[in-house]
mmCIF file of N, CA and C in Angstrom:
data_model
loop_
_atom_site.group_PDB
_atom_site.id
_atom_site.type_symbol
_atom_site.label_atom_id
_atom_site.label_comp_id
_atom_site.label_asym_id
_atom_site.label_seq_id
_atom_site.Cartn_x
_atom_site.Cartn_y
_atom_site.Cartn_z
ATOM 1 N N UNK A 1079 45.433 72.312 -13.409
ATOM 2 C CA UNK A 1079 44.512 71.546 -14.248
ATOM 3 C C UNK A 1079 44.005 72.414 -15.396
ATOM 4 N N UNK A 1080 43.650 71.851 -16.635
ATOM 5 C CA UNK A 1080 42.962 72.514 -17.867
ATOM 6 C C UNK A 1080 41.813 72.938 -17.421
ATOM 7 N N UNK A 1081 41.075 73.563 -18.435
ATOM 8 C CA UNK A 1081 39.813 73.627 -18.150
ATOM 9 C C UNK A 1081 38.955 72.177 -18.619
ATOM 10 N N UNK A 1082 39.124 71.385 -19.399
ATOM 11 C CA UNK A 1082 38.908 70.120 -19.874
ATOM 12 C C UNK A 1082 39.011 69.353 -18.324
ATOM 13 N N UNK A 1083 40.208 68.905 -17.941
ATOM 14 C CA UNK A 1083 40.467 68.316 -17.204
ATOM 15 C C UNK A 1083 39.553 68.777 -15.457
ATOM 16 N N UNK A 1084 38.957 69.717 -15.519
ATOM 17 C CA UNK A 1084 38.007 70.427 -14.387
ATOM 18 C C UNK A 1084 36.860 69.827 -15.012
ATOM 19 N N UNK A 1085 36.518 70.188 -16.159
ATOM 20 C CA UNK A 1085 35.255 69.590 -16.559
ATOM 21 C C UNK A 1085 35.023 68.475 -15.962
ATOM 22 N N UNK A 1086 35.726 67.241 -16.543
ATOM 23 C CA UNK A 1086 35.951 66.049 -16.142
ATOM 24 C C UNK A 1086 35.767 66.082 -14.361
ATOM 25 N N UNK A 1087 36.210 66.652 -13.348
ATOM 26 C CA UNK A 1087 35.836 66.416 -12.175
ATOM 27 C C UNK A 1087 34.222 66.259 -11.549
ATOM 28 N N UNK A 1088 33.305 66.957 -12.985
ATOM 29 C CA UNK A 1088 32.017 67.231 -13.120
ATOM 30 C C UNK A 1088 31.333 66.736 -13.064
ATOM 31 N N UNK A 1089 31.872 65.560 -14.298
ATOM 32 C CA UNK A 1089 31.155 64.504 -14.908
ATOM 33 C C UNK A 1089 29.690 63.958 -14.098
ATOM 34 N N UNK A 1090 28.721 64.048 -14.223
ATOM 35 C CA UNK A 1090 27.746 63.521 -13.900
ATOM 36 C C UNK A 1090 26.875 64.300 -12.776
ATOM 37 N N UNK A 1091 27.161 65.242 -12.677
ATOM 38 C CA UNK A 1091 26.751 66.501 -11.879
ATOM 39 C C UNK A 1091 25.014 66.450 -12.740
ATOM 40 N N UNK A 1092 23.880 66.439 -11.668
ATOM 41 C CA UNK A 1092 22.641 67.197 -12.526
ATOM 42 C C UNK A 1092 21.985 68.069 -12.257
ATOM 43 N N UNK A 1093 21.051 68.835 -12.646
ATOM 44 C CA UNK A 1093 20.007 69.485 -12.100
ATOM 45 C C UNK A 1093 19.168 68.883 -11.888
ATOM 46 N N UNK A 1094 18.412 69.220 -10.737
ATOM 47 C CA UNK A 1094 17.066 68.919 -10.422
ATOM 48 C C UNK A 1094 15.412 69.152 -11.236
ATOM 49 N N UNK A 1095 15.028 68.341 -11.426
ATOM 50 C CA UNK A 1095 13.869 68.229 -12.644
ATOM 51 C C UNK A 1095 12.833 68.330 -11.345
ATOM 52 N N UNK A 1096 12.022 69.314 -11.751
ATOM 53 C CA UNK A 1096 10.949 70.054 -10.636
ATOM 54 C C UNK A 1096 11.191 70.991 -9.663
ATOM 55 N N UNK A 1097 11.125 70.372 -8.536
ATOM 56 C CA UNK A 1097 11.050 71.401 -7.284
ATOM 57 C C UNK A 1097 12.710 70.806 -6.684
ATOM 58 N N UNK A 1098 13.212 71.596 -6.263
ATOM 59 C CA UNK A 1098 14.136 71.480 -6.072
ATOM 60 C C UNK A 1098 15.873 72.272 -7.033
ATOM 61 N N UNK A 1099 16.697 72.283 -6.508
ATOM 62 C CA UNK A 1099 18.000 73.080 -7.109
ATOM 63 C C UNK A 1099 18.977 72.442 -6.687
ATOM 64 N N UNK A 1100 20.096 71.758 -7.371
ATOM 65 C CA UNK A 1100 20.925 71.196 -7.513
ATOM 66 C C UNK A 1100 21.775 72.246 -7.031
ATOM 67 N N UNK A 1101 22.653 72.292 -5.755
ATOM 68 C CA UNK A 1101 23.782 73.236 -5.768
ATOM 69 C C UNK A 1101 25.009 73.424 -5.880
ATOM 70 N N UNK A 1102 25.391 72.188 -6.551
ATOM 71 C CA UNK A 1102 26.612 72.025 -7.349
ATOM 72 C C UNK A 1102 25.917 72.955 -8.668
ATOM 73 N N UNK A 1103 25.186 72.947 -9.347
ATOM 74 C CA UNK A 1103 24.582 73.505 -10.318
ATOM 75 C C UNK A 1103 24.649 74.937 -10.299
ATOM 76 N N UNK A 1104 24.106 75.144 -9.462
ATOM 77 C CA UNK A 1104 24.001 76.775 -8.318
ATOM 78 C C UNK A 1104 25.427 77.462 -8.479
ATOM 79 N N UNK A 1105 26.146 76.347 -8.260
ATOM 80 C CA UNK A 1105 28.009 77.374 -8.115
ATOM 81 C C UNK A 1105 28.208 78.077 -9.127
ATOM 82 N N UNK A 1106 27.684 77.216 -10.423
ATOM 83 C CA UNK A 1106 28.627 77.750 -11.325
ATOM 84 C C UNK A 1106 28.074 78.713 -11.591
ATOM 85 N N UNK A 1107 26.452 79.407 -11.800
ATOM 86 C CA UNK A 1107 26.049 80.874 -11.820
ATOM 87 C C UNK A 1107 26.792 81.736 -10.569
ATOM 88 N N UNK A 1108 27.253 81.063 -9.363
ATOM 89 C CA UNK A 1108 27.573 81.974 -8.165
ATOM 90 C C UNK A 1108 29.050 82.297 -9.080
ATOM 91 N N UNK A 1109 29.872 81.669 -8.753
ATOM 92 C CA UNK A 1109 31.263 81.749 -8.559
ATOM 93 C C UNK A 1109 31.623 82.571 -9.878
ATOM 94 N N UNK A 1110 30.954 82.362 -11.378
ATOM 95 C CA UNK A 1110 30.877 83.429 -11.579
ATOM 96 C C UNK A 1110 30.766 84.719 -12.115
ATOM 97 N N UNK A 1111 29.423 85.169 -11.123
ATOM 98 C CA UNK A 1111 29.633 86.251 -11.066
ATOM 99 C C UNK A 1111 28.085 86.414 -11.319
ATOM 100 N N UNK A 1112 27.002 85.300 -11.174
ATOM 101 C CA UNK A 1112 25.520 85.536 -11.630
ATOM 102 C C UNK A 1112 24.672 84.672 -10.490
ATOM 103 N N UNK A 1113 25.583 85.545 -9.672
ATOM 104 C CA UNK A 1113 24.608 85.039 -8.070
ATOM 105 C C UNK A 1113 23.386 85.307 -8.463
ATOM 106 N N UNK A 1114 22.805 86.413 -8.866
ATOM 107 C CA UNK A 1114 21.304 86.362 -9.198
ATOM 108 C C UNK A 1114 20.461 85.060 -9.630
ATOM 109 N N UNK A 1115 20.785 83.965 -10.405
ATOM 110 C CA UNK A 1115 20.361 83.177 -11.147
ATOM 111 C C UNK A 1115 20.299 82.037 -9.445
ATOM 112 N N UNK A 1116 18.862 81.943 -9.023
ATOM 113 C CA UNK A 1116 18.861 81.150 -7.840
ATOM 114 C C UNK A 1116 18.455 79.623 -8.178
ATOM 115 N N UNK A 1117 18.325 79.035 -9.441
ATOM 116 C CA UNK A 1117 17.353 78.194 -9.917
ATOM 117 C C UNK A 1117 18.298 77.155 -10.958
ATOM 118 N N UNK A 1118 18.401 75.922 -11.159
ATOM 119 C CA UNK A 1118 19.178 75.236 -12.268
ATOM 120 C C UNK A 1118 17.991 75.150 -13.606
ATOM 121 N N UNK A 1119 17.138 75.357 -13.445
ATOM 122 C CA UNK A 1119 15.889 75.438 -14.369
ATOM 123 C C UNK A 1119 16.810 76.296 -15.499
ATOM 124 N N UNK A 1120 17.660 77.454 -15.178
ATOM 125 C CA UNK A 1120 18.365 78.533 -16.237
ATOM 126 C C UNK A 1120 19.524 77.843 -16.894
ATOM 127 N N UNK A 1121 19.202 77.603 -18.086
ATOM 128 C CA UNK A 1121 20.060 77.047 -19.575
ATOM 129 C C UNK A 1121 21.488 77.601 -18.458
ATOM 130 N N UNK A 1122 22.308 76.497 -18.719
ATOM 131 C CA UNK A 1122 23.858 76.437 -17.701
ATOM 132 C C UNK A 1122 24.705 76.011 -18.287
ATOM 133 N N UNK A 1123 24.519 75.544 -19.960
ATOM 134 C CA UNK A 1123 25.742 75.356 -20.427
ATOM 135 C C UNK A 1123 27.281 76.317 -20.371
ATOM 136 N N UNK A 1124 26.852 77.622 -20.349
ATOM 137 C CA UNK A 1124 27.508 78.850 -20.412
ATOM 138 C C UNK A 1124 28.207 79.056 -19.399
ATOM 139 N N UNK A 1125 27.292 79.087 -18.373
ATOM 140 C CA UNK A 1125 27.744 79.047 -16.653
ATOM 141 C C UNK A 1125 28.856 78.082 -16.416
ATOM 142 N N UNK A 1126 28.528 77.071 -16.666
ATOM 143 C CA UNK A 1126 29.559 75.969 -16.483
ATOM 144 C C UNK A 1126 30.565 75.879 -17.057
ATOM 145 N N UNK A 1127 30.641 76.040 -18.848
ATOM 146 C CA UNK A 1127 31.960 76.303 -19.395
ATOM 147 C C UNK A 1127 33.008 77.750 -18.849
ATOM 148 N N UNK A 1128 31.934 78.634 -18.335
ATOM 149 C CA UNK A 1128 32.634 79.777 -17.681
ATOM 150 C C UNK A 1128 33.559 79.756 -16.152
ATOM 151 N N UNK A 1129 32.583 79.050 -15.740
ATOM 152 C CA UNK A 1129 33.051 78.204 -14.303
ATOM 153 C C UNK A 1129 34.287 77.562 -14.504
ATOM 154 N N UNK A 1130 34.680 76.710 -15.444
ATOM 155 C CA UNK A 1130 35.798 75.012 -15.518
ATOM 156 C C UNK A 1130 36.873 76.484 -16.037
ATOM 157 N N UNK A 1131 36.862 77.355 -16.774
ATOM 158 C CA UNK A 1131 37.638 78.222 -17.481
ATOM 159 C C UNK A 1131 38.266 79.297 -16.359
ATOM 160 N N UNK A 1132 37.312 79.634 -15.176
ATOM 161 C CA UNK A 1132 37.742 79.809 -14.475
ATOM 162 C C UNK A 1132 38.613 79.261 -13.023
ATOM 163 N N UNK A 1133 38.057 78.478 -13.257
ATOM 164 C CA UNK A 1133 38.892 77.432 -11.752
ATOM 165 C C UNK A 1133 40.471 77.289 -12.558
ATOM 166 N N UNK A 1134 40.876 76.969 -13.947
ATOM 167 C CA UNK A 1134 41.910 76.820 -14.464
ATOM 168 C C UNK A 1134 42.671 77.932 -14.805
ATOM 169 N N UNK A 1135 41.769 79.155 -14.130
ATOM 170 C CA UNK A 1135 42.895 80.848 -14.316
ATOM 171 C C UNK A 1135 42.910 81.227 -15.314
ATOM 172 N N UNK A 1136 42.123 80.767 -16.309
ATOM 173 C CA UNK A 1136 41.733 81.522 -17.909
ATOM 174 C C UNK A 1136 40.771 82.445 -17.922
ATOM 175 N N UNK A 1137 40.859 83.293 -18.532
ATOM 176 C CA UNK A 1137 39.521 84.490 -18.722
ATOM 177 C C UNK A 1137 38.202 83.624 -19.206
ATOM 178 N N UNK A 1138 37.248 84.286 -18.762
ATOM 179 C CA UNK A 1138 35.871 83.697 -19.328
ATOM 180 C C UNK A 1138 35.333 84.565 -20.047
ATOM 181 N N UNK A 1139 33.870 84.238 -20.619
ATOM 182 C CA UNK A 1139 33.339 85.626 -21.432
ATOM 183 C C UNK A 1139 32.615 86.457 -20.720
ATOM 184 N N UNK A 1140 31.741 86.377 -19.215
ATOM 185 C CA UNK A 1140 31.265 86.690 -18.425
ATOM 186 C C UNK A 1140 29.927 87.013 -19.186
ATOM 187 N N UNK A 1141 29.506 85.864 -20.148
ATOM 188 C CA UNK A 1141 27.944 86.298 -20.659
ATOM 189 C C UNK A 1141 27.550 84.424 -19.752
ATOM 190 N N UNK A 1142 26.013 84.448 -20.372
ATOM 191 C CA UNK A 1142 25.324 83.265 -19.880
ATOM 192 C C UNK A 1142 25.203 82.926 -21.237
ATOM 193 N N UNK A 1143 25.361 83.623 -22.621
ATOM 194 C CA UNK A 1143 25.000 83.252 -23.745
ATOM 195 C C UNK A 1143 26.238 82.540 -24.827
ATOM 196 N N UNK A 1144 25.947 81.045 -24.916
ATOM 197 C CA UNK A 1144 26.466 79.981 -25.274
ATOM 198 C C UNK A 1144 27.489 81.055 -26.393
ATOM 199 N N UNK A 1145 26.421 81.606 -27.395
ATOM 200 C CA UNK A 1145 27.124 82.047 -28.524
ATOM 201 C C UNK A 1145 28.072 83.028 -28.221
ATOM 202 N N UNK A 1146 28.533 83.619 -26.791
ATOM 203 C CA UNK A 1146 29.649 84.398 -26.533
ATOM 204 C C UNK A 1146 30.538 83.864 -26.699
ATOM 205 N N UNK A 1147 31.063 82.748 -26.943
ATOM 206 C CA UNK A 1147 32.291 81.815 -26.788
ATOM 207 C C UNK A 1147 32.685 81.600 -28.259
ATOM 208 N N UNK A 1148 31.671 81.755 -29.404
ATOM 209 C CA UNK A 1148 32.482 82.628 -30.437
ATOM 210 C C UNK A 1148 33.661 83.522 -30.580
ATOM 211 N N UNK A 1149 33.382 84.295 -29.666
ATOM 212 C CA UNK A 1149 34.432 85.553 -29.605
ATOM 213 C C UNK A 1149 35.609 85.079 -28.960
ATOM 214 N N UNK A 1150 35.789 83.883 -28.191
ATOM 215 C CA UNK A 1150 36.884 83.754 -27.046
ATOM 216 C C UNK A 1150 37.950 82.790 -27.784
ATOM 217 N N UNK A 1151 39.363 82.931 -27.397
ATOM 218 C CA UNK A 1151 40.368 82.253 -28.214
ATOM 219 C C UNK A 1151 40.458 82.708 -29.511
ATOM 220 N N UNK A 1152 40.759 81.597 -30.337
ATOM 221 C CA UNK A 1152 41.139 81.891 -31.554
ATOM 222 C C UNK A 1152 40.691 80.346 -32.281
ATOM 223 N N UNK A 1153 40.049 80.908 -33.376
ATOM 224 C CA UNK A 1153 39.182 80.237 -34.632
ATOM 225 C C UNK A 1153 40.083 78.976 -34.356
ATOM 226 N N UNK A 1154 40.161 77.704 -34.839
ATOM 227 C CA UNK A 1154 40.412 76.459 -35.611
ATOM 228 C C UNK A 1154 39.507 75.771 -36.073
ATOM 229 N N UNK A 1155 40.094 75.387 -37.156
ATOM 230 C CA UNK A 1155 39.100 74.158 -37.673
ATOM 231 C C UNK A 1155 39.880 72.588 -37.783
ATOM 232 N N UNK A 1156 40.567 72.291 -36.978
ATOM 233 C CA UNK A 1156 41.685 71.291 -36.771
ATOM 234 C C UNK A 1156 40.986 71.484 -34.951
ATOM 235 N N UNK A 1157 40.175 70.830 -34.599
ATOM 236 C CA UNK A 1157 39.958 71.041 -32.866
ATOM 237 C C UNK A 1157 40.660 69.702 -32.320
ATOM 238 N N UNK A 1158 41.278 70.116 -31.341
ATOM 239 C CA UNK A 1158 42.178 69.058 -30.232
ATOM 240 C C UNK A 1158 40.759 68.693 -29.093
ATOM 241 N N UNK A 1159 41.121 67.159 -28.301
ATOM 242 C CA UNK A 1159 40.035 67.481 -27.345
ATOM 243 C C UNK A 1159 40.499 68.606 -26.421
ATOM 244 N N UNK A 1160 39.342 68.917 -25.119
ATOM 245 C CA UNK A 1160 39.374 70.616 -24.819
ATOM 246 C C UNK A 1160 39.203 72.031 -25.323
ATOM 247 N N UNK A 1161 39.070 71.702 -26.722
ATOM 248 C CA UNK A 1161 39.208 72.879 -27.339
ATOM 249 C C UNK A 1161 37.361 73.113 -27.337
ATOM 250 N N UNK A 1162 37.024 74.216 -27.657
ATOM 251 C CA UNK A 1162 35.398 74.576 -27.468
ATOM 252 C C UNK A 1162 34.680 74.704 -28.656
ATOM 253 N N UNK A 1163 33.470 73.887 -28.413
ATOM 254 C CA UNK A 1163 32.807 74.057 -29.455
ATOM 255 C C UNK A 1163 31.735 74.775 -29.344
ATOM 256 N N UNK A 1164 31.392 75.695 -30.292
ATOM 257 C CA UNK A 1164 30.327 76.509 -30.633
ATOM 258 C C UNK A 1164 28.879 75.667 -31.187
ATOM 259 N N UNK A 1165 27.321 75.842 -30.791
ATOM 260 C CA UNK A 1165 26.495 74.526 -31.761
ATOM 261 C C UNK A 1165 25.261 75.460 -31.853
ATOM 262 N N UNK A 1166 24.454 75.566 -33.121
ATOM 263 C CA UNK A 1166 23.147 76.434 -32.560
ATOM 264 C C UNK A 1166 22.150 75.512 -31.894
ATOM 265 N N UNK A 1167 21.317 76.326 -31.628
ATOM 266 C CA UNK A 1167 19.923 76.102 -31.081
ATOM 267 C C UNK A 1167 18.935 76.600 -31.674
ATOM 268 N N UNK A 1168 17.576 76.251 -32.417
ATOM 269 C CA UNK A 1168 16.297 76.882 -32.758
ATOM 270 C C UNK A 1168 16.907 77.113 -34.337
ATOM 271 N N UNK A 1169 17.885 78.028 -34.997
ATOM 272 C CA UNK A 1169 17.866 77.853 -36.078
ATOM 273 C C UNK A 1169 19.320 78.797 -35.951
ATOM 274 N N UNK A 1170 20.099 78.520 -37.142
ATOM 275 C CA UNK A 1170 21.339 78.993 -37.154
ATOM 276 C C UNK A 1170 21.598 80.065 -37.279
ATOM 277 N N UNK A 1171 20.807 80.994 -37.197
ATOM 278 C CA UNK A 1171 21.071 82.618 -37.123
ATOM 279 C C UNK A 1171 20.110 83.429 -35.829
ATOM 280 N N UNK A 1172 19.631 82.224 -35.358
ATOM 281 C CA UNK A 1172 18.850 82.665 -33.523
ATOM 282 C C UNK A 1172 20.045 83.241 -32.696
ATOM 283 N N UNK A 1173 19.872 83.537 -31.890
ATOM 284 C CA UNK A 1173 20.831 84.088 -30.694
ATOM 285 C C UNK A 1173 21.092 82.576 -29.760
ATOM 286 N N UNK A 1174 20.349 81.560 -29.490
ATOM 287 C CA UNK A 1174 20.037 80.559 -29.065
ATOM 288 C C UNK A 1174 21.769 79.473 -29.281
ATOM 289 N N UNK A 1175 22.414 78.815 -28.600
ATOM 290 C CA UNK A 1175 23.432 78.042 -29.119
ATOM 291 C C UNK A 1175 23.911 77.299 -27.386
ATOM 292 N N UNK A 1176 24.739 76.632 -27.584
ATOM 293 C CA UNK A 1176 25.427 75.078 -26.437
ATOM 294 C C UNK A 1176 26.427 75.403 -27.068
ATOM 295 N N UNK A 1177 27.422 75.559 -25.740
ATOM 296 C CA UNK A 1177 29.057 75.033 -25.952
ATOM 297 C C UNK A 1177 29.423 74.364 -25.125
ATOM 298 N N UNK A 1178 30.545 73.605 -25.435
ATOM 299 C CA UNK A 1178 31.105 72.549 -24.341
ATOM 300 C C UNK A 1178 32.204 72.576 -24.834
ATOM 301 N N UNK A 1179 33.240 71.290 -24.420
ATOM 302 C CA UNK A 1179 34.197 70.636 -24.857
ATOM 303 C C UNK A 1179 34.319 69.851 -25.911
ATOM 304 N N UNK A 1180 35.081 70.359 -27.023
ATOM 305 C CA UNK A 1180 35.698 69.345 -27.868
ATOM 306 C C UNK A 1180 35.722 67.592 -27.210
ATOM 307 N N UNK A 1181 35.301 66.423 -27.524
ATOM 308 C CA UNK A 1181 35.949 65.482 -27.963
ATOM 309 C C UNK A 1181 36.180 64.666 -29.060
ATOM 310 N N UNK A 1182 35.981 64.736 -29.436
ATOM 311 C CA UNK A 1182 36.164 63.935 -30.723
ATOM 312 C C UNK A 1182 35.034 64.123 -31.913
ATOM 313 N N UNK A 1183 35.329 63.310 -33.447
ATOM 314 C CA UNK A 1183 34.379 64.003 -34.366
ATOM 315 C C UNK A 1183 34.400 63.011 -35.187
ATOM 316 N N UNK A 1184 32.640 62.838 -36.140
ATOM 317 C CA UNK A 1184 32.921 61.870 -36.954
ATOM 318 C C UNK A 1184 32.356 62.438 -38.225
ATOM 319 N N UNK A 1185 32.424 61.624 -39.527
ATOM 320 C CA UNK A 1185 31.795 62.777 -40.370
ATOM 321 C C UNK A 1185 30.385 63.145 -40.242
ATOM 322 N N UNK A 1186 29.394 63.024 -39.280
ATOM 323 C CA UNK A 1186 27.872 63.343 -39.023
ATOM 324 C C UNK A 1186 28.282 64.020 -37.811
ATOM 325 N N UNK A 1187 29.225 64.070 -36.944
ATOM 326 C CA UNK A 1187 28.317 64.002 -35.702
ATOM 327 C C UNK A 1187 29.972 64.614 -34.889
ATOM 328 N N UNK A 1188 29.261 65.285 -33.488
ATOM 329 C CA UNK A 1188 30.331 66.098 -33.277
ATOM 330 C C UNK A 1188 30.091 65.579 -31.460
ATOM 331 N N UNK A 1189 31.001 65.004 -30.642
ATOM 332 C CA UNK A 1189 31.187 64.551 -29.345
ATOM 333 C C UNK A 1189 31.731 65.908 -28.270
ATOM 334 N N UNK A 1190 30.636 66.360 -27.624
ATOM 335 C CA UNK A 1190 30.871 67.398 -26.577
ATOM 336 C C UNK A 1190 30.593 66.762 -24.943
ATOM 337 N N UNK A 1191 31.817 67.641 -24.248
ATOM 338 C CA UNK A 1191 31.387 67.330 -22.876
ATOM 339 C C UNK A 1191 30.694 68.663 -22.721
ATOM 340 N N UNK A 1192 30.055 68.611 -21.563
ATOM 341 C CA UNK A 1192 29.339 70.215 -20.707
ATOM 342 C C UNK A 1192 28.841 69.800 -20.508
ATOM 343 N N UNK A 1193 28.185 71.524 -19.875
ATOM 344 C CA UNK A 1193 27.198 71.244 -18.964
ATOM 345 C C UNK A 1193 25.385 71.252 -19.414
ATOM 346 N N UNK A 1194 24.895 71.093 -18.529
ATOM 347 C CA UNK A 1194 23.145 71.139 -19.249
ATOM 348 C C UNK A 1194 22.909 70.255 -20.672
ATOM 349 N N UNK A 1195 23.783 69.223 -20.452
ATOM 350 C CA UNK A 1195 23.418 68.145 -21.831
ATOM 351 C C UNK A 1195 22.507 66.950 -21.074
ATOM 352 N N UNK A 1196 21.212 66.887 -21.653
ATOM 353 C CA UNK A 1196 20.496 66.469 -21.082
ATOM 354 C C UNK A 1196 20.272 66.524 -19.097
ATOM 355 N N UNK A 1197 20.038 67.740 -19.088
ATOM 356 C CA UNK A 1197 20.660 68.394 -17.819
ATOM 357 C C UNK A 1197 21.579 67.983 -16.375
ATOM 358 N N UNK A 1198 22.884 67.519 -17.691
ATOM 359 C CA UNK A 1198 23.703 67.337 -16.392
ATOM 360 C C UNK A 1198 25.045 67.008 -17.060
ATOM 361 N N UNK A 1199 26.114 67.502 -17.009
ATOM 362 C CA UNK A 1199 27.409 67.375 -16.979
ATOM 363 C C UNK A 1199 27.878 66.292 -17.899
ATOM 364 N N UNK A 1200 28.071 65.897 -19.098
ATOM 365 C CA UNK A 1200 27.745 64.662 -19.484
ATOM 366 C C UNK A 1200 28.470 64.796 -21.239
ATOM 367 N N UNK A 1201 29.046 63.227 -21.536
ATOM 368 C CA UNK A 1201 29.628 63.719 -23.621
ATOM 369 C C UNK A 1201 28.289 62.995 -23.972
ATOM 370 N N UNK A 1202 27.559 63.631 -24.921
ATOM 371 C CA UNK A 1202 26.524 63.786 -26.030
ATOM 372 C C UNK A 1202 27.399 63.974 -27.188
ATOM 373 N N UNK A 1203 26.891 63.151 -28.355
ATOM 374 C CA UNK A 1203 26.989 63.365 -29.842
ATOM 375 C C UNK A 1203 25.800 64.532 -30.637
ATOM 376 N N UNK A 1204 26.270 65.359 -31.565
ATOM 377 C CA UNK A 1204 25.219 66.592 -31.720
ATOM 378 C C UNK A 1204 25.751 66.398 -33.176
ATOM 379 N N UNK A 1205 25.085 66.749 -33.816
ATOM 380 C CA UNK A 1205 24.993 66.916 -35.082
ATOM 381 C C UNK A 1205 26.019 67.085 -35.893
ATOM 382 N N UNK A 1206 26.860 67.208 -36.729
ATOM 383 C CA UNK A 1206 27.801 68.355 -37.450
ATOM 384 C C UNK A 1206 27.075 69.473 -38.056
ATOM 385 N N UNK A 1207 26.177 68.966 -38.099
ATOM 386 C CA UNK A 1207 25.535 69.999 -39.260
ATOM 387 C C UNK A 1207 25.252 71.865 -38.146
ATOM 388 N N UNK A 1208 24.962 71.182 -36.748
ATOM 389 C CA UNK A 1208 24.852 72.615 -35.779
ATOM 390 C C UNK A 1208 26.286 73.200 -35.252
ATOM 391 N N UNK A 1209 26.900 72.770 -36.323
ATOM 392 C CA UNK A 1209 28.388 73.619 -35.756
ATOM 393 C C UNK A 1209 28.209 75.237 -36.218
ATOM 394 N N UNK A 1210 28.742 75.724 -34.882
ATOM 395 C CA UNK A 1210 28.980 77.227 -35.680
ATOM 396 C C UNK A 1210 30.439 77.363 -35.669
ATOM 397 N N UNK A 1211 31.682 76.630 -34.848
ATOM 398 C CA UNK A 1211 32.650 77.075 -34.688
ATOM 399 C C UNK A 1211 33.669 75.920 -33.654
ATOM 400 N N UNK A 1212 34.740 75.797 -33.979
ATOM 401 C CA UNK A 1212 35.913 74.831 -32.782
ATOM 402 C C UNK A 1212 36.282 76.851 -32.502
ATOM 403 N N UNK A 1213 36.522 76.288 -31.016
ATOM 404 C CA UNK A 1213 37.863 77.913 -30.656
ATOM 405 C C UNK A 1213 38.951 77.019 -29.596
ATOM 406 N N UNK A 1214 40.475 77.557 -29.754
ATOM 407 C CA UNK A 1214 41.175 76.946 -29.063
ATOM 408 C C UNK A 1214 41.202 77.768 -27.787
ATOM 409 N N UNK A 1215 41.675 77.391 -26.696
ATOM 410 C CA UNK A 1215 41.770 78.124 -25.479
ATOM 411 C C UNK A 1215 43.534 78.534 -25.329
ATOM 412 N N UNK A 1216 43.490 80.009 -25.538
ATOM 413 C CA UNK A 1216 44.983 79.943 -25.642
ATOM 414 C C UNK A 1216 45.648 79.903 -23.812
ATOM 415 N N UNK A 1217 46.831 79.267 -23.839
ATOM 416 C CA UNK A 1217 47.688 79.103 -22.749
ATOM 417 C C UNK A 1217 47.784 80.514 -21.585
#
């Protein structure tokens, strides 16, 4: 399976809002490699795209920080669905950013799957304007 196509097994996965921890949520800091993180309360977009990248035998970036996935693959600006998108957060030169999955694009507005979108596994439309980057996932 892709890493896209793992995503998709996801779909609708949430965290728990209050007391409580979702432990489907939980895996994806365990498996890997940030057993420390005991709580879904911790921003998991990262975790999770690292997680689906790993179950499919691809390298991950082994950060929690969205904007590591800059560095991974190789640039396009032609994105296929699956391919990853880079988005900020707080302001476009913060450390702060969400990645997910490519799906589709319109001229405003940019269709991602992942994780921690509205906290839980889920395609949201985001802006165009918070793009920092498409990266392809090479084979």
């Amino acid at each position: 399976m892709t890493p896209f196509e793992i995503a998709m097994t996801q779909y609708g996965v949430r965290g728990v809002l209050g007391v409580g921890d979702n432990p489907e949520v939980l895996k994806y800091f365990k498996e890997t490699g940030f057993e420390w993180v005991k709580d879904d309360d911790t921003a998991w977009c990262a975790a999770f795209l690292n997680w689906c990248l790993m179950k499919a035998g691809k390298p991950h970036t082994g950060s929690l920080m969205a904007r590591s996935f800059l560095n991974y693959g190789s640039e396009t600006k032609t994105p296929k669905m699956g391919d990853i998108v880079v988005i900020w957060r707080g302001a476009p030169n913060s450390v702060f950013g969400h990645a997910g999955f490519f799906i589709a694009e319109t001229d405003i507005g940019i269709f991602i799957l992942g994780g921690n979108q509205d906290n839980a596994v889920y395609i949201i439309e985001y802006p165009k304007t918070k793009l920092l980057g498409y990266r392809t996932i090479h084979a």
